[in-house]
Amino acid sequence: MPTRQGAIARAAARFDDGSYKALLTRLVEIPSTAQEPAFAPELHRYLDQAIRPWVEEMGFAVTIHPNPLDGFGPIMTAARIEDPALPTVLLYGHGDTVRGLEDQWRPGLLPWTVTEEGDRWYGRGTADNKGQHAINLAALEAVLAERGGKLGFNVKLLLEMAEERGSRGLQEFADLHKDTLSADVLIASDGPRVEPGLPTIATGNRGIFQFDLVLKLRDGGVHSGHWGGLTTDPAIRMTHALSALMDPRGRILVRDWLPRNGVPAEVRAALAGCPVGAGDGAASATIDPDWGEPGLTPAEKIYGWNGFIVLAMVSGQPENPMNAVAPSARATCHIRYTADTDPLTFEASLRRHLDEQGFADIAIENAGVRMAAARTAPNHPWVRWAQDSMQRTLDTRVQVIPNSSGGLPGDVFADQLGLPMVWVPHSYNGCKQHGPDEHLLMGPARQGMLAFAGLWWDLGEGGTPGRASGEGGTLRRRGDRA
């Protein structure tokens, strides 16, 4: 007789016998970076040669679509429908990666080769996101095998190849294919757990609002001896403008950028006792307890509050300094914001604040939403259902957070498709995604495989929550992506 424990045991065996590592190796070997035009053919190859045959063997009908926006990677949809009356899950992932950065990996490691060291698999995409969506599909395969080719629910798959370029085209694609993507719930994996050993469910994502501050005073630099002390230095002025936005300990001074009513009660309740840490010593070196909004816990700062970051700033030529007062200064900044604030007010608030502080000469350029925030209520029935299922499988606490700390295309699922979101990350915040030496920890990956085998099994047992439109609600602030 097929059993839940049998499905979980099959998933464990696929992980332990090397089958999953072999699969991950094949996926990572495809250099599907979306950030280098020369690798554009690899984006299609990943979908057509690595994913399509695999999911077709599981009974999915597959279509690979061109991106609605020219110059961005293709999008795959796949569907496995047993009965339209059964619950339908939308499973999401992305097969594109950031640049390989081959020359920056430490000796013995290569971005497009999986290298095992201790409890880690190194390689580009192992954590973000090839390794994560492969875990979920491998677990689905195990449940199919245990149930003799049946699931007891429907699955739709969406794999995009432009997430590392801001998921450009995904909003337009969702508008064109709403029926294709219709479902009861989104269940997907991306990003890190709160700690490596603590299974996590995120119910949304913070958004990104980006802008440039620009001060141009003259057409060229002027001699620092003749003019220094007589003419305005744009670097000094830009520095003071930035200090008017945030105090020396990281408290945001543009208070209109923040949630008007503080951290919502349901968010604070979800984050009670929530740890924040990399688990490998990185946290102690990275978390500054005195930085940020006073009175908030570290978890509330990154999961329930907004952050202001200066990504880059330049004045003059740092690589070849001249004995001159620079003609201009530029700072590129962004706000990581939660769904409790409206990003469409950010630019006006910034302009008003700069003017009030005496910086009317500082221009704001290129302002806009790069990735929108979205959130499903942490106590939504689908979230509680998933948490119960995972805790039953893993026999340990599962932490629910109201949103991931980073960006995801959650607005597409929450705003456009009206789906509650259950994000189950399999990585951790020390995985070095987006940098050299990216890796996936085997322990959390194996737990993720077992947890998803349990989730897929439980979906086929009945007793799932009702349709997405009727329960719990989703909070989102979409705005318009720039």
mmCIF file of N, CA and C in Angstrom, residues 230-294:
data_model
loop_
_atom_site.group_PDB
_atom_site.id
_atom_site.type_symbol
_atom_site.label_atom_id
_atom_site.label_comp_id
_atom_site.label_asym_id
_atom_site.label_seq_id
_atom_site.Cartn_x
_atom_site.Cartn_y
_atom_site.Cartn_z
ATOM 1 N N LEU A 230 37.164 77.433 -2.136
ATOM 2 C CA LEU A 230 36.403 78.549 -2.709
ATOM 3 C C LEU A 230 35.153 78.076 -3.457
ATOM 4 N N THR A 231 35.226 76.864 -3.992
ATOM 5 C CA THR A 231 34.104 76.374 -4.792
ATOM 6 C C THR A 231 33.502 75.130 -4.132
ATOM 7 N N THR A 232 32.239 74.953 -4.325
ATOM 8 C CA THR A 232 31.530 73.840 -3.673
ATOM 9 C C THR A 232 32.071 72.496 -4.134
ATOM 10 N N ASP A 233 32.348 71.637 -3.176
ATOM 11 C CA ASP A 233 32.793 70.275 -3.468
ATOM 12 C C ASP A 233 31.557 69.374 -3.498
ATOM 13 N N PRO A 234 31.217 68.809 -4.666
ATOM 14 C CA PRO A 234 29.975 68.020 -4.754
ATOM 15 C C PRO A 234 30.009 66.754 -3.899
ATOM 16 N N ALA A 235 31.190 66.179 -3.696
ATOM 17 C CA ALA A 235 31.269 64.980 -2.867
ATOM 18 C C ALA A 235 30.882 65.281 -1.428
ATOM 19 N N ILE A 236 31.364 66.415 -0.903
ATOM 20 C CA ILE A 236 31.025 66.800 0.461
ATOM 21 C C ILE A 236 29.533 67.080 0.573
ATOM 22 N N ARG A 237 29.027 67.774 -0.404
ATOM 23 C CA ARG A 237 27.601 68.112 -0.359
ATOM 24 C C ARG A 237 26.732 66.856 -0.479
ATOM 25 N N MET A 238 27.124 65.923 -1.329
ATOM 26 C CA MET A 238 26.360 64.683 -1.459
ATOM 27 C C MET A 238 26.410 63.889 -0.160
ATOM 28 N N THR A 239 27.566 63.874 0.488
ATOM 29 C CA THR A 239 27.687 63.158 1.750
ATOM 30 C C THR A 239 26.736 63.712 2.802
ATOM 31 N N HIS A 240 26.632 65.036 2.866
ATOM 32 C CA HIS A 240 25.716 65.650 3.831
ATOM 33 C C HIS A 240 24.257 65.374 3.456
ATOM 34 N N ALA A 241 23.966 65.332 2.153
ATOM 35 C CA ALA A 241 22.595 65.012 1.735
ATOM 36 C C ALA A 241 22.218 63.600 2.169
ATOM 37 N N LEU A 242 23.148 62.664 2.021
ATOM 38 C CA LEU A 242 22.878 61.294 2.452
ATOM 39 C C LEU A 242 22.700 61.209 3.962
ATOM 40 N N SER A 243 23.496 61.991 4.692
ATOM 41 C CA SER A 243 23.366 61.969 6.152
ATOM 42 C C SER A 243 22.057 62.581 6.615
ATOM 43 N N ALA A 244 21.411 63.349 5.731
ATOM 44 C CA ALA A 244 20.084 63.882 6.057
ATOM 45 C C ALA A 244 18.991 62.830 5.880
ATOM 46 N N LEU A 245 19.332 61.719 5.197
ATOM 47 C CA LEU A 245 18.364 60.657 4.969
ATOM 48 C C LEU A 245 18.442 59.561 6.028
ATOM 49 N N MET A 246 19.621 59.412 6.633
ATOM 50 C CA MET A 246 19.819 58.352 7.618
ATOM 51 C C MET A 246 20.823 58.834 8.648
ATOM 52 N N ASP A 247 20.547 58.561 9.919
ATOM 53 C CA ASP A 247 21.451 59.044 10.961
ATOM 54 C C ASP A 247 22.682 58.138 11.064
ATOM 55 N N PRO A 248 23.664 58.485 11.892
ATOM 56 C CA PRO A 248 24.918 57.712 11.938
ATOM 57 C C PRO A 248 24.766 56.265 12.389
ATOM 58 N N ARG A 249 23.615 55.877 12.942
ATOM 59 C CA ARG A 249 23.406 54.499 13.372
ATOM 60 C C ARG A 249 22.318 53.792 12.562
ATOM 61 N N GLY A 250 22.039 54.305 11.354
ATOM 62 C CA GLY A 250 21.180 53.574 10.439
ATOM 63 C C GLY A 250 19.690 53.780 10.610
ATOM 64 N N ARG A 251 19.275 54.781 11.379
ATOM 65 C CA ARG A 251 17.847 55.074 11.516
ATOM 66 C C ARG A 251 17.413 55.956 10.357
ATOM 67 N N ILE A 252 16.403 55.531 9.622
ATOM 68 C CA ILE A 252 15.904 56.296 8.480
ATOM 69 C C ILE A 252 15.241 57.580 8.981
ATOM 70 N N LEU A 253 15.651 58.700 8.424
ATOM 71 C CA LEU A 253 15.129 60.004 8.844
ATOM 72 C C LEU A 253 13.981 60.481 7.970
ATOM 73 N N VAL A 254 13.796 59.885 6.798
ATOM 74 C CA VAL A 254 12.632 60.200 5.958
ATOM 75 C C VAL A 254 11.509 59.309 6.466
ATOM 76 N N ARG A 255 10.807 59.791 7.460
ATOM 77 C CA ARG A 255 9.858 58.929 8.169
ATOM 78 C C ARG A 255 8.651 58.540 7.313
ATOM 79 N N ASP A 256 8.401 59.286 6.239
ATOM 80 C CA ASP A 256 7.313 58.913 5.339
ATOM 81 C C ASP A 256 7.641 57.658 4.535
ATOM 82 N N TRP A 257 8.879 57.209 4.579
ATOM 83 C CA TRP A 257 9.253 55.970 3.907
ATOM 84 C C TRP A 257 8.860 54.726 4.714
ATOM 85 N N LEU A 258 8.418 54.884 5.927
ATOM 86 C CA LEU A 258 8.258 53.763 6.846
ATOM 87 C C LEU A 258 6.793 53.387 7.042
ATOM 88 N N PRO A 259 6.526 52.159 7.485
ATOM 89 C CA PRO A 259 5.144 51.778 7.791
ATOM 90 C C PRO A 259 4.531 52.754 8.792
ATOM 91 N N ARG A 260 3.419 53.341 8.446
ATOM 92 C CA ARG A 260 2.845 54.424 9.253
ATOM 93 C C ARG A 260 2.434 53.956 10.643
ATOM 94 N N ASN A 261 2.035 52.721 10.768
ATOM 95 C CA ASN A 261 1.567 52.212 12.059
ATOM 96 C C ASN A 261 2.561 51.248 12.688
ATOM 97 N N GLY A 262 3.815 51.356 12.286
ATOM 98 C CA GLY A 262 4.832 50.475 12.837
ATOM 99 C C GLY A 262 4.709 49.065 12.298
ATOM 100 N N VAL A 263 5.332 48.122 12.980
ATOM 101 C CA VAL A 263 5.251 46.722 12.575
ATOM 102 C C VAL A 263 3.854 46.204 12.901
ATOM 103 N N PRO A 264 3.104 45.731 11.911
ATOM 104 C CA PRO A 264 1.743 45.242 12.186
ATOM 105 C C PRO A 264 1.744 44.135 13.226
ATOM 106 N N ALA A 265 0.667 44.049 13.981
ATOM 107 C CA ALA A 265 0.576 43.082 15.073
ATOM 108 C C ALA A 265 0.764 41.646 14.585
ATOM 109 N N GLU A 266 0.166 41.298 13.438
ATOM 110 C CA GLU A 266 0.288 39.925 12.955
ATOM 111 C C GLU A 266 1.718 39.613 12.516
ATOM 112 N N VAL A 267 2.424 40.646 12.027
ATOM 113 C CA VAL A 267 3.824 40.467 11.645
ATOM 114 C C VAL A 267 4.686 40.296 12.888
ATOM 115 N N ARG A 268 4.450 41.152 13.878
ATOM 116 C CA ARG A 268 5.213 41.054 15.121
ATOM 117 C C ARG A 268 4.985 39.693 15.786
ATOM 118 N N ALA A 269 3.748 39.208 15.743
ATOM 119 C CA ALA A 269 3.452 37.912 16.350
ATOM 120 C C ALA A 269 4.176 36.786 15.623
ATOM 121 N N ALA A 270 4.204 36.852 14.292
ATOM 122 C CA ALA A 270 4.882 35.808 13.519
ATOM 123 C C ALA A 270 6.381 35.794 13.789
ATOM 124 N N LEU A 271 6.943 36.982 14.089
ATOM 125 C CA LEU A 271 8.394 37.097 14.258
ATOM 126 C C LEU A 271 8.844 36.947 15.706
ATOM 127 N N ALA A 272 7.912 36.741 16.610
ATOM 128 C CA ALA A 272 8.291 36.572 18.015
ATOM 129 C C ALA A 272 9.207 35.362 18.163
ATOM 130 N N GLY A 273 10.410 35.592 18.681
ATOM 131 C CA GLY A 273 11.365 34.516 18.865
ATOM 132 C C GLY A 273 12.077 34.067 17.614
ATOM 133 N N CYS A 274 11.868 34.784 16.496
ATOM 134 C CA CYS A 274 12.501 34.396 15.236
ATOM 135 C C CYS A 274 13.975 34.766 15.253
ATOM 136 N N PRO A 275 14.871 33.809 15.036
ATOM 137 C CA PRO A 275 16.304 34.124 15.011
ATOM 138 C C PRO A 275 16.727 34.659 13.646
ATOM 139 N N VAL A 276 17.894 35.257 13.599
ATOM 140 C CA VAL A 276 18.505 35.700 12.349
ATOM 141 C C VAL A 276 19.969 35.298 12.416
ATOM 142 N N GLY A 277 20.418 34.483 11.480
ATOM 143 C CA GLY A 277 21.817 34.086 11.532
ATOM 144 C C GLY A 277 22.194 33.183 10.397
ATOM 145 N N ALA A 278 23.481 33.237 10.037
ATOM 146 C CA ALA A 278 23.985 32.404 8.953
ATOM 147 C C ALA A 278 24.395 31.031 9.435
ATOM 148 N N GLY A 279 24.683 30.891 10.734
ATOM 149 C CA GLY A 279 25.028 29.595 11.267
ATOM 150 C C GLY A 279 26.460 29.166 11.028
ATOM 151 N N ASP A 280 27.271 30.024 10.385
ATOM 152 C CA ASP A 280 28.655 29.648 10.117
ATOM 153 C C ASP A 280 29.635 30.706 10.615
ATOM 154 N N GLY A 281 29.182 31.504 11.570
ATOM 155 C CA GLY A 281 30.022 32.571 12.097
ATOM 156 C C GLY A 281 29.855 33.878 11.368
ATOM 157 N N ALA A 282 29.207 33.860 10.192
ATOM 158 C CA ALA A 282 29.065 35.085 9.426
ATOM 159 C C ALA A 282 28.123 36.063 10.098
ATOM 160 N N ALA A 283 27.122 35.534 10.821
ATOM 161 C CA ALA A 283 26.124 36.420 11.416
ATOM 162 C C ALA A 283 26.751 37.358 12.431
ATOM 163 N N SER A 284 27.633 36.812 13.275
ATOM 164 C CA SER A 284 28.220 37.653 14.315
ATOM 165 C C SER A 284 29.066 38.763 13.719
ATOM 166 N N ALA A 285 29.619 38.497 12.529
ATOM 167 C CA ALA A 285 30.437 39.515 11.884
ATOM 168 C C ALA A 285 29.598 40.494 11.080
ATOM 169 N N THR A 286 28.350 40.137 10.792
ATOM 170 C CA THR A 286 27.521 40.936 9.897
ATOM 171 C C THR A 286 26.443 41.714 10.637
ATOM 172 N N ILE A 287 25.835 41.137 11.658
ATOM 173 C CA ILE A 287 24.747 41.799 12.374
ATOM 174 C C ILE A 287 25.319 42.782 13.377
ATOM 175 N N ASP A 288 25.032 44.047 13.174
ATOM 176 C CA ASP A 288 25.421 45.096 14.114
ATOM 177 C C ASP A 288 24.190 45.422 14.941
ATOM 178 N N PRO A 289 24.160 45.040 16.203
ATOM 179 C CA PRO A 289 22.929 45.200 16.999
ATOM 180 C C PRO A 289 22.513 46.650 17.182
ATOM 181 N N ASP A 290 23.428 47.597 17.006
ATOM 182 C CA ASP A 290 23.092 49.005 17.197
ATOM 183 C C ASP A 290 22.744 49.710 15.890
ATOM 184 N N TRP A 291 22.666 48.949 14.800
ATOM 185 C CA TRP A 291 22.361 49.572 13.505
ATOM 186 C C TRP A 291 20.886 49.393 13.188
ATOM 187 N N GLY A 292 20.262 50.453 12.661
ATOM 188 C CA GLY A 292 18.879 50.357 12.221
ATOM 189 C C GLY A 292 17.909 50.994 13.194
ATOM 190 N N GLU A 293 16.644 50.716 12.999
ATOM 191 C CA GLU A 293 15.569 51.325 13.780
ATOM 192 C C GLU A 293 15.637 50.876 15.233
ATOM 193 N N PRO A 294 15.745 51.821 16.178
ATOM 194 C CA PRO A 294 15.778 51.434 17.597
ATOM 195 C C PRO A 294 14.477 50.756 18.009
#
